[in-house]
mmCIF file of C-alpha atoms and ligand atoms in Angstrom:
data_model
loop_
_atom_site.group_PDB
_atom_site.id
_atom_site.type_symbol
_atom_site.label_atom_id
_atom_site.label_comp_id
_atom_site.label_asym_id
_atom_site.label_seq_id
_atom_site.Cartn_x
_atom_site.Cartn_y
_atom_site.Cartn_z
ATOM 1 C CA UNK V 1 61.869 -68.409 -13.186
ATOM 2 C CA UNK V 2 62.665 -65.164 -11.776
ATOM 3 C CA UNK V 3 65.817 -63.103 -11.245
ATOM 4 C CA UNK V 4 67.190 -60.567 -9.593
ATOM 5 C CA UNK V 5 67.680 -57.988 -12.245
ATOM 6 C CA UNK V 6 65.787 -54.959 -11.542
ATOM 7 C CA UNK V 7 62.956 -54.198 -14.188
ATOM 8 C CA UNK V 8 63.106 -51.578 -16.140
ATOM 9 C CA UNK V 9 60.174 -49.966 -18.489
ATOM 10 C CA UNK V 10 61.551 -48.872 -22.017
ATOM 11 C CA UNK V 11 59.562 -46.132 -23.031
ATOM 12 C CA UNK V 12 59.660 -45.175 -26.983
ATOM 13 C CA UNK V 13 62.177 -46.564 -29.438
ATOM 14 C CA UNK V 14 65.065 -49.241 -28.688
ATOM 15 C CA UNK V 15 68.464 -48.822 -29.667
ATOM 16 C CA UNK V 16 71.467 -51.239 -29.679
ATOM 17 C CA UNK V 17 73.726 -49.338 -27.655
ATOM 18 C CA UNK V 18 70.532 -49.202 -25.121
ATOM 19 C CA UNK V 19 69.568 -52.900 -25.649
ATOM 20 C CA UNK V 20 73.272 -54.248 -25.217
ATOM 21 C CA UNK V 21 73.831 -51.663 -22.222
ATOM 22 C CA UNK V 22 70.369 -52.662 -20.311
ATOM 23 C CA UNK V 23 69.646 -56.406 -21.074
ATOM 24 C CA UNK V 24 72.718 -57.938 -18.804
ATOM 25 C CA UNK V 25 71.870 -55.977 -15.878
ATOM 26 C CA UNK V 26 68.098 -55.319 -16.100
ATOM 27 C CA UNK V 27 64.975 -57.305 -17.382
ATOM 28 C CA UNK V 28 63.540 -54.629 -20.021
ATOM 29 C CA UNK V 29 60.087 -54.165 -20.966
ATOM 30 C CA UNK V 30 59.195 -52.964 -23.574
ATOM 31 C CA UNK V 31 56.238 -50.565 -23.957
ATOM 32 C CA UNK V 32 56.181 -49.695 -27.671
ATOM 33 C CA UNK V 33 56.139 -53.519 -28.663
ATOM 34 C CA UNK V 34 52.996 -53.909 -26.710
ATOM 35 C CA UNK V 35 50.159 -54.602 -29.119
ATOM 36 C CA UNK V 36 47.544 -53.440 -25.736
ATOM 37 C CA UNK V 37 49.684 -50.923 -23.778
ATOM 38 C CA UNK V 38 46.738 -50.394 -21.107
ATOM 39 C CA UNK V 39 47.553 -54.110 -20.422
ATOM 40 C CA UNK V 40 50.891 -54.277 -20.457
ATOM 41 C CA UNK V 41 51.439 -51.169 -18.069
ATOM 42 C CA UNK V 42 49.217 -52.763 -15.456
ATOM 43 C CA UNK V 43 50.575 -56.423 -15.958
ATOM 44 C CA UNK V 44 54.347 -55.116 -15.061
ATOM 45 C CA UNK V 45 53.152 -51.973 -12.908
ATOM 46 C CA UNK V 46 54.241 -53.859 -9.577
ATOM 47 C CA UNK V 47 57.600 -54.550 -10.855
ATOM 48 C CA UNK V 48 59.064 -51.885 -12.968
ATOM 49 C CA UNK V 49 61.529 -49.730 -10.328
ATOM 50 C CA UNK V 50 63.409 -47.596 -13.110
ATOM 51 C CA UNK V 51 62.455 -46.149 -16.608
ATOM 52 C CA UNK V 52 64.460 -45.709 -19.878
ATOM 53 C CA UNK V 53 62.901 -42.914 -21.936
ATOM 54 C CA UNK V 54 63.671 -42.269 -25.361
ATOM 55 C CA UNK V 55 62.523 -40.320 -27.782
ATOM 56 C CA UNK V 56 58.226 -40.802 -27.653
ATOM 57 C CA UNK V 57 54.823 -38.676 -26.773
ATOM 58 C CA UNK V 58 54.458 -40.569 -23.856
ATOM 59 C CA UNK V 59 54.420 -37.447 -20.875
ATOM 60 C CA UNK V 60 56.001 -39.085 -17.894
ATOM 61 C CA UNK V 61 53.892 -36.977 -15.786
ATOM 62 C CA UNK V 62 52.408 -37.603 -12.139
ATOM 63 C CA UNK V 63 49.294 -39.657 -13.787
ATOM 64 C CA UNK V 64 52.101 -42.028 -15.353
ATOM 65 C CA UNK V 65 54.385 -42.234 -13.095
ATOM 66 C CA UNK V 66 52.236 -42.779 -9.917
ATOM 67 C CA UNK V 67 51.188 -46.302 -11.691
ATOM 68 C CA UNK V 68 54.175 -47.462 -10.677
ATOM 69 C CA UNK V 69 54.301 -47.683 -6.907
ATOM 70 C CA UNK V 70 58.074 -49.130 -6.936
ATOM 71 C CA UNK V 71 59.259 -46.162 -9.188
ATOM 72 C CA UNK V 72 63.071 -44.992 -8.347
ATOM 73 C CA UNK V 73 64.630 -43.693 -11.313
ATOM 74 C CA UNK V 74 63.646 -41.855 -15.210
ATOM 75 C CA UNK V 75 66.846 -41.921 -17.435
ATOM 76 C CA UNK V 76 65.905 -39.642 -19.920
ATOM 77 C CA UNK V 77 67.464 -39.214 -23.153
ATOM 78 C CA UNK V 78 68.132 -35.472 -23.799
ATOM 79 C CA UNK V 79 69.298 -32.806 -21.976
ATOM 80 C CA UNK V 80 65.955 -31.084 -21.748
ATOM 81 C CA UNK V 81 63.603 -32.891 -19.642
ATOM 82 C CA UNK V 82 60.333 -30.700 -20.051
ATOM 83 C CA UNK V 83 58.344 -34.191 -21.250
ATOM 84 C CA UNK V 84 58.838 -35.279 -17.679
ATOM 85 C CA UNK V 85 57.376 -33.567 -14.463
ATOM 86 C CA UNK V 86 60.673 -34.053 -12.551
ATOM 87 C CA UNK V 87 59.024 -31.006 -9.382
ATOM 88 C CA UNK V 88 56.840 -34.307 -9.001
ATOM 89 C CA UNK V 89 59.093 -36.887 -9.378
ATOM 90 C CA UNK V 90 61.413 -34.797 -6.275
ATOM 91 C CA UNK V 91 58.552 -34.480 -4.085
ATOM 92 C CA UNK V 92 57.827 -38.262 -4.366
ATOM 93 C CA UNK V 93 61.378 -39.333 -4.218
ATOM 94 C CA UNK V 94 61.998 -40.586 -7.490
ATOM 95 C CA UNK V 95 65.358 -39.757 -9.316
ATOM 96 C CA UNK V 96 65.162 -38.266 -12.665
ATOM 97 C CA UNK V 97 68.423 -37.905 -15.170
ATOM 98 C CA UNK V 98 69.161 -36.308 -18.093
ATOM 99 C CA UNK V 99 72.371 -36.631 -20.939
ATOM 100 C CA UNK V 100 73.680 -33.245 -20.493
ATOM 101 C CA UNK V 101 77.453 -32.096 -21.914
ATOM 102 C CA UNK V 102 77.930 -34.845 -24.522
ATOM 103 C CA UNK V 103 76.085 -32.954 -26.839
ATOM 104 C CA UNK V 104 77.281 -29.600 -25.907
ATOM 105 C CA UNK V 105 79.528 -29.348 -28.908
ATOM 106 C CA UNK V 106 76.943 -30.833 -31.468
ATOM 107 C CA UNK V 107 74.411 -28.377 -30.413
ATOM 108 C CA UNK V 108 76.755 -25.450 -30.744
ATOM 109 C CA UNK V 109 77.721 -26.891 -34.368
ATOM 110 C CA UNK V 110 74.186 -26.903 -35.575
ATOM 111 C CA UNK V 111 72.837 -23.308 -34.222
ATOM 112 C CA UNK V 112 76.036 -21.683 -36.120
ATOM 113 C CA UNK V 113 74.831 -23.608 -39.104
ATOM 114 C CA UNK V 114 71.367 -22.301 -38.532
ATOM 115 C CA UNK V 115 72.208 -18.873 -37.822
ATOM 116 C CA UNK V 116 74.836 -18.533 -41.374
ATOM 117 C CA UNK V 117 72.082 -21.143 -43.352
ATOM 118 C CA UNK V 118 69.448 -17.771 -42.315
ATOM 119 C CA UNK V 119 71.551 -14.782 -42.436
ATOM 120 C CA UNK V 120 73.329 -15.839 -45.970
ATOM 121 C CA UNK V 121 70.316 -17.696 -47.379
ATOM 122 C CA UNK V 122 72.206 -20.793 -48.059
ATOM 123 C CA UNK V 123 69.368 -23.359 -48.424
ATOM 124 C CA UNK V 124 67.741 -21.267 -50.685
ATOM 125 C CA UNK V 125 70.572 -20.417 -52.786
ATOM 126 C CA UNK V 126 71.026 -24.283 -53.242
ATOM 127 C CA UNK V 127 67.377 -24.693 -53.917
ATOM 128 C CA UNK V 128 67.958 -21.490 -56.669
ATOM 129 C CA UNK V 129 71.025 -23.965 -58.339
ATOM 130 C CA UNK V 130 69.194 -26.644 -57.978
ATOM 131 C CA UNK V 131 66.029 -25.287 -60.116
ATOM 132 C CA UNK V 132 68.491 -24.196 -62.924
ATOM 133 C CA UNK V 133 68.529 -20.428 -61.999
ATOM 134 C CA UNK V 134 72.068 -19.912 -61.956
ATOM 135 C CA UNK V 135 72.472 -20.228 -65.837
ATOM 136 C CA UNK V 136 69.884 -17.380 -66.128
ATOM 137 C CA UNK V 137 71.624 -14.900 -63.419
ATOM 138 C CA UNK V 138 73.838 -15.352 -60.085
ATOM 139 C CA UNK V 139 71.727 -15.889 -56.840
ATOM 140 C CA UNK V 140 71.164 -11.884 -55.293
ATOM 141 C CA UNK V 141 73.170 -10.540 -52.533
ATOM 142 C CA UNK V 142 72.196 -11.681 -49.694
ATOM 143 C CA UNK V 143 70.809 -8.164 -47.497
ATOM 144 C CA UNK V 144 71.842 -9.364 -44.139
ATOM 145 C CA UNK V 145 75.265 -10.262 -43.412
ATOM 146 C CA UNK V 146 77.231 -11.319 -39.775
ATOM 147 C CA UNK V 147 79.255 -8.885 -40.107
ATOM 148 C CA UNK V 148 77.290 -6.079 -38.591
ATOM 149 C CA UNK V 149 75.512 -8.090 -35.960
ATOM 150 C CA UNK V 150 75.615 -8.563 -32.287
ATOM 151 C CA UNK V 151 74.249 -11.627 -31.014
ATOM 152 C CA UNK V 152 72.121 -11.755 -28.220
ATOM 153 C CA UNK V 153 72.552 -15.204 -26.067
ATOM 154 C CA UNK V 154 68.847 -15.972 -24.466
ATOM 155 C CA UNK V 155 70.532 -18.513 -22.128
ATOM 156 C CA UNK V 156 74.112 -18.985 -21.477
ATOM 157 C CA UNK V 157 74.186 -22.441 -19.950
ATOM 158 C CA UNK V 158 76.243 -25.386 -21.181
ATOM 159 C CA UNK V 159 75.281 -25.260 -24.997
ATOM 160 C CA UNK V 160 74.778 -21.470 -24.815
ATOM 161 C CA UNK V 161 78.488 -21.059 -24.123
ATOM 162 C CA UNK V 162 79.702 -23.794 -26.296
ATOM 163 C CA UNK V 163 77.702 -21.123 -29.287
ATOM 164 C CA UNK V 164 79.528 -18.352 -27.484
ATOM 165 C CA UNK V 165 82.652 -19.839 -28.197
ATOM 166 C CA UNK V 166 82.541 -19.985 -31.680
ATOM 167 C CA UNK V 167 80.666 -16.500 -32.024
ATOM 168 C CA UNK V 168 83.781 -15.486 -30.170
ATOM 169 C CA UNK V 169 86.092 -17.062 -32.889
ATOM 170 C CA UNK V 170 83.740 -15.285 -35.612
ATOM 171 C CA UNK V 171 84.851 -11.998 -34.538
ATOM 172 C CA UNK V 172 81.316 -11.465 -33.069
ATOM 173 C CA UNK V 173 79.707 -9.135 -30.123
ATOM 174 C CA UNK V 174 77.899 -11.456 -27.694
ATOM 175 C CA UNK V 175 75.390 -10.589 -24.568
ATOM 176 C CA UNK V 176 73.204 -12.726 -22.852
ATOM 177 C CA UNK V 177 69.937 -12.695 -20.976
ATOM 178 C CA UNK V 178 69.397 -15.216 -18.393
ATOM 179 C CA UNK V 179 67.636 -14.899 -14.560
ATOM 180 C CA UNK V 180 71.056 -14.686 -13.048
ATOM 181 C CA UNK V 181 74.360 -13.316 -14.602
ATOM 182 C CA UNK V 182 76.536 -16.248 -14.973
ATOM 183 C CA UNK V 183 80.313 -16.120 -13.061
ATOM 184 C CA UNK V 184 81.868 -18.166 -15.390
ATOM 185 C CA UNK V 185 81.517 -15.958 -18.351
ATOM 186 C CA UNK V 186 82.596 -12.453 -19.450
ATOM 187 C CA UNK V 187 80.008 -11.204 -21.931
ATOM 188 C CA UNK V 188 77.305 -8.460 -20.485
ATOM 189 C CA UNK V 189 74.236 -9.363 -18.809
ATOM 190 C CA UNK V 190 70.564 -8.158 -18.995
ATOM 191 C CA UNK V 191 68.257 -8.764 -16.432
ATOM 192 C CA UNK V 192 65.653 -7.623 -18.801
ATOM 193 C CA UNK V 193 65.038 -9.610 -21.943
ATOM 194 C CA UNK V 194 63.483 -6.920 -23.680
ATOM 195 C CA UNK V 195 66.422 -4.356 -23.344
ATOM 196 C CA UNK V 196 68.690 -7.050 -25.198
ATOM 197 C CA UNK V 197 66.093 -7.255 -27.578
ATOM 198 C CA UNK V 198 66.595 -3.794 -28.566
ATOM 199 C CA UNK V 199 69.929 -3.636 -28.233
ATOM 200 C CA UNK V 200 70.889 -6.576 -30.825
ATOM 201 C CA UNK V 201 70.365 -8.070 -34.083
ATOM 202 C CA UNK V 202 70.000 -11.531 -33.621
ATOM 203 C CA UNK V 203 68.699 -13.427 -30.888
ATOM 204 C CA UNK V 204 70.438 -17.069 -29.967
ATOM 205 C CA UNK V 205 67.690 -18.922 -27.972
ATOM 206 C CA UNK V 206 69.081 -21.833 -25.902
ATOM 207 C CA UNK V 207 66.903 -22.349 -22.506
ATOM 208 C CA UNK V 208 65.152 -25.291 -21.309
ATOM 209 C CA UNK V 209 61.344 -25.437 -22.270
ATOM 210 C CA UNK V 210 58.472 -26.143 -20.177
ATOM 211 C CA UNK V 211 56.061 -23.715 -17.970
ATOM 212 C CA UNK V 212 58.492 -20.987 -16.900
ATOM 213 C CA UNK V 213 59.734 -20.439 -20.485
ATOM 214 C CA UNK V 214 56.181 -20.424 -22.380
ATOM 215 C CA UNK V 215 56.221 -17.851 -24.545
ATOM 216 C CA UNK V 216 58.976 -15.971 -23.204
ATOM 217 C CA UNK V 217 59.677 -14.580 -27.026
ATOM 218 C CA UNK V 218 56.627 -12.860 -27.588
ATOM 219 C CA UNK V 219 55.477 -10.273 -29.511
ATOM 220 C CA UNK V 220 56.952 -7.607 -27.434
ATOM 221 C CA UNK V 221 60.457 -9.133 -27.869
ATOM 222 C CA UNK V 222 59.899 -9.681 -31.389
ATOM 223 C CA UNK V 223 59.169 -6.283 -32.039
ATOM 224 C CA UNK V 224 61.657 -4.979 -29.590
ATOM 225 C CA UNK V 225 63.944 -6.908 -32.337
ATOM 226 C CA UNK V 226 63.236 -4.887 -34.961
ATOM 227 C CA UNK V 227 63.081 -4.626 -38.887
ATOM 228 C CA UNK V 228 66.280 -6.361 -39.363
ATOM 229 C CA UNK V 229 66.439 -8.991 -36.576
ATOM 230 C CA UNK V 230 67.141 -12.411 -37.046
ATOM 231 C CA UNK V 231 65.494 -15.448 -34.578
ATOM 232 C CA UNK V 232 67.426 -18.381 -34.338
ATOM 233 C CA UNK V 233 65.785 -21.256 -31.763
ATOM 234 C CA UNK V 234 67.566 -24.566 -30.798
ATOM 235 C CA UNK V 235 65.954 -24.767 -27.268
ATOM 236 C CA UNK V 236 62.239 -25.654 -27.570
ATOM 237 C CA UNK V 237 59.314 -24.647 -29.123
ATOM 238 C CA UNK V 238 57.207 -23.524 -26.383
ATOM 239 C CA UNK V 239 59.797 -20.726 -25.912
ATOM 240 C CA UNK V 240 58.479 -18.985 -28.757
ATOM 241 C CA UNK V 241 55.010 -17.852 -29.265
ATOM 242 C CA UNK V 242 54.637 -19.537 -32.568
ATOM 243 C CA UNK V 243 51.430 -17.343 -33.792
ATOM 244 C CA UNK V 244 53.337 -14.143 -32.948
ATOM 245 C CA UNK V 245 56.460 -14.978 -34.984
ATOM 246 C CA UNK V 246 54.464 -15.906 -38.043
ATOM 247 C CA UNK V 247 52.847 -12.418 -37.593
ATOM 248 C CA UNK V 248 56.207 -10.522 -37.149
ATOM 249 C CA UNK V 249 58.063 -12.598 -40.015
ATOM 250 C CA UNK V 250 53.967 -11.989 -41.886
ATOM 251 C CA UNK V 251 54.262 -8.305 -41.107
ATOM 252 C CA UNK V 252 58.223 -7.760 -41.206
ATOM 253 C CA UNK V 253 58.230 -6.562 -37.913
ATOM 254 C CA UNK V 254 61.663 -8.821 -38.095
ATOM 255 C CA UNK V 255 63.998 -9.902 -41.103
ATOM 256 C CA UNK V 256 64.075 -13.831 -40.731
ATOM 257 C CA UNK V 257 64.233 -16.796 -38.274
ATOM 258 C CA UNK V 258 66.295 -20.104 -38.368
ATOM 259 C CA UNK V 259 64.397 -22.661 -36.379
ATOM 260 C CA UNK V 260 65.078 -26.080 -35.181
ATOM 261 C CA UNK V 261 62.508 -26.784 -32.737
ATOM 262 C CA UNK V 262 58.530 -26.432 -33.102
ATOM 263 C CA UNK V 263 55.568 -26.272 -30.532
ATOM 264 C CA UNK V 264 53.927 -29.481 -32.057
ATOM 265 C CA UNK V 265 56.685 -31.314 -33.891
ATOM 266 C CA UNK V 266 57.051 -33.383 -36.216
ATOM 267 C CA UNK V 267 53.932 -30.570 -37.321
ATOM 268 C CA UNK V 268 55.443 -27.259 -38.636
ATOM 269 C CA UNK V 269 52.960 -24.718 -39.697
ATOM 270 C CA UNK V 270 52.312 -24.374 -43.137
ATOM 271 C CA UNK V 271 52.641 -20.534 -42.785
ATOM 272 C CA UNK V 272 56.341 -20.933 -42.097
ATOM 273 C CA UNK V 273 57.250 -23.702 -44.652
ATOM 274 C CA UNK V 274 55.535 -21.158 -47.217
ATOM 275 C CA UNK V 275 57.821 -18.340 -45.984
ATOM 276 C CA UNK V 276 61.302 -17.693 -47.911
ATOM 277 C CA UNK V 277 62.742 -15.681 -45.060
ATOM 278 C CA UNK V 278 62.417 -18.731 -42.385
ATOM 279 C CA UNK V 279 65.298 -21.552 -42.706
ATOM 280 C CA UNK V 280 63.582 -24.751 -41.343
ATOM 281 C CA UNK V 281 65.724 -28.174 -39.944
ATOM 282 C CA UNK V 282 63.644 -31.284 -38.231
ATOM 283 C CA UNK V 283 64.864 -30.967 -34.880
ATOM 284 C CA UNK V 284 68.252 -31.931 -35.344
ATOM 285 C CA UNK V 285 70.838 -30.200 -32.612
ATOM 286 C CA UNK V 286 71.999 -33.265 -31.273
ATOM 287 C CA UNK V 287 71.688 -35.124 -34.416
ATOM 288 C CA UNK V 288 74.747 -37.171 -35.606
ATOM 289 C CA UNK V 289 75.498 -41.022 -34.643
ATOM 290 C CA UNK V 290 78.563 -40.239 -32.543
ATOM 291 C CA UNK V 291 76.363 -37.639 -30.724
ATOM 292 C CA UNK V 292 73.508 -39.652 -30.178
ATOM 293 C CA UNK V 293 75.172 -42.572 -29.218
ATOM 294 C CA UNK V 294 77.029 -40.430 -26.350
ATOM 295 C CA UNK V 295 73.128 -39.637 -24.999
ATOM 296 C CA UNK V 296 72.186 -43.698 -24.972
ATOM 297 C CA UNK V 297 75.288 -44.398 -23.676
ATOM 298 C CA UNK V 298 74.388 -42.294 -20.843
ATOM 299 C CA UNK V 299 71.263 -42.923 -20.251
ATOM 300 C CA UNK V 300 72.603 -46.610 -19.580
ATOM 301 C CA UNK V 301 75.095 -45.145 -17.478
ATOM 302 C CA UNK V 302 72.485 -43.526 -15.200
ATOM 303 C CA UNK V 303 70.838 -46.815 -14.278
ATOM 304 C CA UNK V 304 74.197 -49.025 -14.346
ATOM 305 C CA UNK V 305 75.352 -46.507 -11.365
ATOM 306 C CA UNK V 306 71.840 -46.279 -9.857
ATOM 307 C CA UNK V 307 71.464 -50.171 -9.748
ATOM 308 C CA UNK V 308 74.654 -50.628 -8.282
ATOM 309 C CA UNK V 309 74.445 -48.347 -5.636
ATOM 310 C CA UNK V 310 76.504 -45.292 -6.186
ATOM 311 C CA UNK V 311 73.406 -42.900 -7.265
ATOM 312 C CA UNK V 312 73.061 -41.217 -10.480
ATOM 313 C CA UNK V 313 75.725 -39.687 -12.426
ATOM 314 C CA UNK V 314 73.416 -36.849 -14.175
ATOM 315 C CA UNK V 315 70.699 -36.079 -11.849
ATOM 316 C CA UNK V 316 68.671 -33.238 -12.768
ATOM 317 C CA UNK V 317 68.380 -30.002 -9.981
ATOM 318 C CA UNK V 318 65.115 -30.987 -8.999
ATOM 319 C CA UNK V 319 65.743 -34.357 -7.793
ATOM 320 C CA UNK V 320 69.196 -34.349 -5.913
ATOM 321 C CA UNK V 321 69.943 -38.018 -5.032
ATOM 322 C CA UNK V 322 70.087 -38.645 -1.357
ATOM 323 C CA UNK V 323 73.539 -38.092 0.028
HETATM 324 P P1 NAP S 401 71.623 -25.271 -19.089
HETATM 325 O O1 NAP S 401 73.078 -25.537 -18.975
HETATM 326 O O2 NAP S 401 70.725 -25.625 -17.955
HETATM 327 O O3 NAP S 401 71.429 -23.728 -19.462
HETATM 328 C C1 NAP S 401 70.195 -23.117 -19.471
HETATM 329 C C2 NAP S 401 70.368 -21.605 -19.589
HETATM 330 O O4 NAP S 401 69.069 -21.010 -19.694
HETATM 331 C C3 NAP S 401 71.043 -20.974 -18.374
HETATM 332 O O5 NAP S 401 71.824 -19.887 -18.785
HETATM 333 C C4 NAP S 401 69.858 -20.492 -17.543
HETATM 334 O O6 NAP S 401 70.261 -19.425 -16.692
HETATM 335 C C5 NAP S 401 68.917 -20.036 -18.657
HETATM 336 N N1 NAP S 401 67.519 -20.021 -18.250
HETATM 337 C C6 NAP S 401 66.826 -21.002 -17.638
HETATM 338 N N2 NAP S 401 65.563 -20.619 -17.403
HETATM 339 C C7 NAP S 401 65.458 -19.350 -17.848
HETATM 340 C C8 NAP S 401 64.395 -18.395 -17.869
HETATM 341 N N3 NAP S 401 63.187 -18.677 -17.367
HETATM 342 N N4 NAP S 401 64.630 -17.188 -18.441
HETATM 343 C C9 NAP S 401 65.861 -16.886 -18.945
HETATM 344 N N5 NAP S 401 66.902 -17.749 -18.951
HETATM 345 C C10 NAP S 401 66.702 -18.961 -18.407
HETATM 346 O O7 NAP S 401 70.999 -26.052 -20.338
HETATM 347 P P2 NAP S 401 71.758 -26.547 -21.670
HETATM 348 O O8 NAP S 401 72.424 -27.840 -21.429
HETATM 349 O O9 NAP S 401 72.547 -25.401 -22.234
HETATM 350 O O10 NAP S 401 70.461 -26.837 -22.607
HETATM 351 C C11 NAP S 401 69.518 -25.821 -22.846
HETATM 352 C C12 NAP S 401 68.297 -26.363 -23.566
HETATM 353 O O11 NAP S 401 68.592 -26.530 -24.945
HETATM 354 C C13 NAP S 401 67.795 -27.738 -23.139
HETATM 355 O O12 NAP S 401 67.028 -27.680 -21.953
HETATM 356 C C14 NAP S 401 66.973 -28.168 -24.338
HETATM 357 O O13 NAP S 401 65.632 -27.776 -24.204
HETATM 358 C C15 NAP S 401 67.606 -27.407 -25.517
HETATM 359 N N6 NAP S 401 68.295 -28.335 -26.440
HETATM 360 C C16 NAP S 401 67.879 -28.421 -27.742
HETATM 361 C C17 NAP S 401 68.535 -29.287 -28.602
HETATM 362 C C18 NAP S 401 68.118 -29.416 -30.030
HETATM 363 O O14 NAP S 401 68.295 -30.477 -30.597
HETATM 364 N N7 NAP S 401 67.616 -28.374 -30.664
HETATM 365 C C19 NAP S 401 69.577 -30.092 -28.152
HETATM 366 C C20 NAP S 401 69.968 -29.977 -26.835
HETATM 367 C C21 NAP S 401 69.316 -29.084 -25.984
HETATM 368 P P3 NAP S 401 69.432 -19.028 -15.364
HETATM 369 O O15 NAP S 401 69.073 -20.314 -14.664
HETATM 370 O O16 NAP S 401 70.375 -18.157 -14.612
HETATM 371 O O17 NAP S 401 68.233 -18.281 -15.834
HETATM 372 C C1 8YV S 402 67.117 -34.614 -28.623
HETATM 373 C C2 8YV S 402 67.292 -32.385 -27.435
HETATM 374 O O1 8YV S 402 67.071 -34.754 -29.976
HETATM 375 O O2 8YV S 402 68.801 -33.039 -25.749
HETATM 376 C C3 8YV S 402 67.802 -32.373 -26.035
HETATM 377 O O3 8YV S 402 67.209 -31.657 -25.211
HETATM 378 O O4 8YV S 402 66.452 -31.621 -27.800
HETATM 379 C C4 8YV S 402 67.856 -33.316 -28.434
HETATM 380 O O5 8YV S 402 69.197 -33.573 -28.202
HETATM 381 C C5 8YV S 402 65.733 -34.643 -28.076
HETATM 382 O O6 8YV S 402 65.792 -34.885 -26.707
HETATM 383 C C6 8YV S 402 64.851 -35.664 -28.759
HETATM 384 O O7 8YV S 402 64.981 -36.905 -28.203
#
C-alpha cells in the first residue's frame, strides 16, 4: 500500500516531539534503527525527498546527499549547520534549515555561567567543599574578578547580543569583532581581531564553525590576550586552535578558559581536564528541555511548511528558497 506522504530520512536520534510532529504528515525512516545502514540508504534512496537531522556524526555532505536524487530539504537541528555542506546543497537546489532564535536566550544563560564559573572558580570551589577542605581553611581569593574586565564579543550575531545584553546589565565594557560592524548595535567594532585581543581581558567567542572560522583563535590572538586573559567558547571547536590553547593555558601566556565546545567531542583532551585553570561543560548551550524542545519543534516546522507549500520558515543564507 502506498501513500502520499512524502518520505523523510531521520538521521541520528528520535524524539517524541519529532516523532508526533513527522509521523501524520510524512512516512519516516529511520536510519539509526537500521541494523545494515549501507542497505537501508540504498533501499529508500529513490524515495526520501526531505531529511530530519538530529544530533549524529553522520556529515550530510555532497557524497551523502547526492544518494538521494529526489533530495529537497535538510531540517537541521541547531543553529549552527557546519555538519552540513549547505554551499552544495544551494548550488544543487536543495533547501537547508536551521533552529535559530529559540535558543538565543539559553545560549546567552550558559556563556554568563561559563564566563563567572571561570573567572570566580566556582566549580572548583565546590569540588574544594566537597573534598572536606573548608573545615581546614576558606577556599583562596579568587585572583581574577569581573570587575576589572572588558569583554571582547568575537561575533555579535543573534546569541552574541543576547550575551551582550546581560554583560550590559553587569555593568560591563563590551566590543566586538566580526567581518562587518553590525547596525543594530552600539558597542565598538574591530575590523582586526587581533587589536581587540589586546585591547581586552576576556574574549566571548560566539561565531559559526566550519572552514572560514578554523582556527581563527590562534596563537597570535592568544598571546595578543595576554597574562591575565580569560577564553570563554560557546561557538564551536574548530574556532579555536585546540593545541595552541593548551600551550598558552601550559605556558600562562593567558589566565584561564571556560569552554563548552571541543574539536572532537564527546573527546576532550586530557591536557585540559588535568588543568585547574580551564572550567569544562559537555556541550551544553542549548541544553534544557524547554530549549530543546523549541529546536525539534522547529525542525518539524521546517518540513510541515515545506510540504505544504509555503517554503521554509528558517532557511539558512546559502540556500534562499525560490521566491
Ligand atoms: P549569527 O546570528 O549568524 O551570528 C554570527 C556572528 O558571527 C555574526 O556577528 C557574524 O558577523 C560573525 N561571524 C561570522 N563569521 C565570522 C568570521 N569569519 N569572522 C568573524 N566573525 C564572524 O549566529 P548565532 O545564532 O549567534 O550563532 C552563532 C554560533 O553559535 C552558531 O553558528 C553555533 O556554532 C554556535 N552555538 C553554540 C551553541 C552551544 O551549545 N555551545 C548553541 C548555539 C549556537 P559577520 O557575518 O559580520 O562576520
Ligand atoms: C546543539 C548547538 O546542542 O544550536 C547549536 O548550534 O550547538 C546546540 O544548540 C547542537 O546543535 C547539538 O545538536
Amino acid at each position: 500500500m502506498t501513500d502520499n506522504k512524502p518520505d523523510v530520512l531521520l538521521v541520528g536520534p528520535s524524539k517524541p516531539l519529532l516523532a508526533k510532529g513527522l509521523e501524520p504528515a510524512f512516512t519516516v525512516h529511520r536510519l539509526i534503527e537500521a541494523k545494515d545502514p549501507e542497505t537501508f540508504l540504498n533501499g529508500v534512496a529513490d524515495r526520501v525527498r526531505a531529511f530530519a537531522v538530529t544530533y549524529s556524526n553522520q556529515k550530510i555532505d555532497a557524497e551523502f546527499m547526492q544518494r538521494f536524487p529526489k533530495l529537497e530539504i535538510v531540517s537541521s537541528f541547531g543553529v549552527g549547520y557546519d555538519h552540513v555542506d549547505a554551499k552544495w546543497a544551494g548550488a544543487h537546489g536543495i533547501l537547508v534549515t536551521n533552529t535559530p532564535d529559540v535558543l538565543n536566550e539559553e545560549v546567552a544563560d550558559t556563556a554568563l555561567g561559563l564566563l563567572l564559573c571561570t573567572v570566580r572558580e566556582f566549580p572548583q570551589a565546590e569540588r574544594y567543599l566537597r573534598a572536606g577542605k573548608w573545615e581546614q581553611a576558606p577556599y583562596p581569593l579568587t585572583v581574577a574578578t569581573l570587575r576589572d574586565r572588558t569583554i571582547g564579543m568575537v561575533g555579535m550575531g543573534r546569541i552574541g547580543q543576547a550575551i551582550a545584553r546581560r554583560l550590559d546589565a553587569f555593568g560591563l565594557p563590551v566590543v566586538y569583532h566580526a567581518r562587518r560592524p553590525n547596525a543594530g548595535v552600539a558597542y565598538k567594532h574591530y575590523p582586526s581581531l587581533l587589536a581587540m585581543a589586546h585591547d581586552v581581558d576576556v574574549l566571548m567567542v560566539i561565531v559559526p564553525g566550519g572552514a572560514e572560522t578554523r582556527n581563527l583563535i590562534n596563537a597570535a590572538v592568544l598571546e595578543a590576550l595576554g597574562p591575565r586573559g580569560i577564553l570563554i567558547n560557546v561557538a564551536r571547536g574548530s574556532v579555536v586552535d585546540e593545541p595552541a590553547l593548551i600551550a598558552a593555558l601550559r605556558d600562562k601566556k593567558i589566565f584561564a578558559a571556560g569552554l563548552d565546545v571541543f574539536v572532537n567531542e564527546p573527546k576532550v583532551p586530557r591536557e585540559l581536564m588535568e588543568m585547574e585553570n580551564v572550567v569544562l561543560f559537555p556541550h551544553l548551550g542549548s541544553a534544557s528541555a524547554f530549549t530543546r524542545a523549541a529546536m525539534d519543534q522547529l525542525v518539524v516546522d521546517n518540513l510541515i511548511s515545506w510540504a505544504s507549500g509555503k517554503g521554509p520558515l528558517t532557511p539558512v543564507p546559502e540556500t534562499p528558497p525560490k521566491k
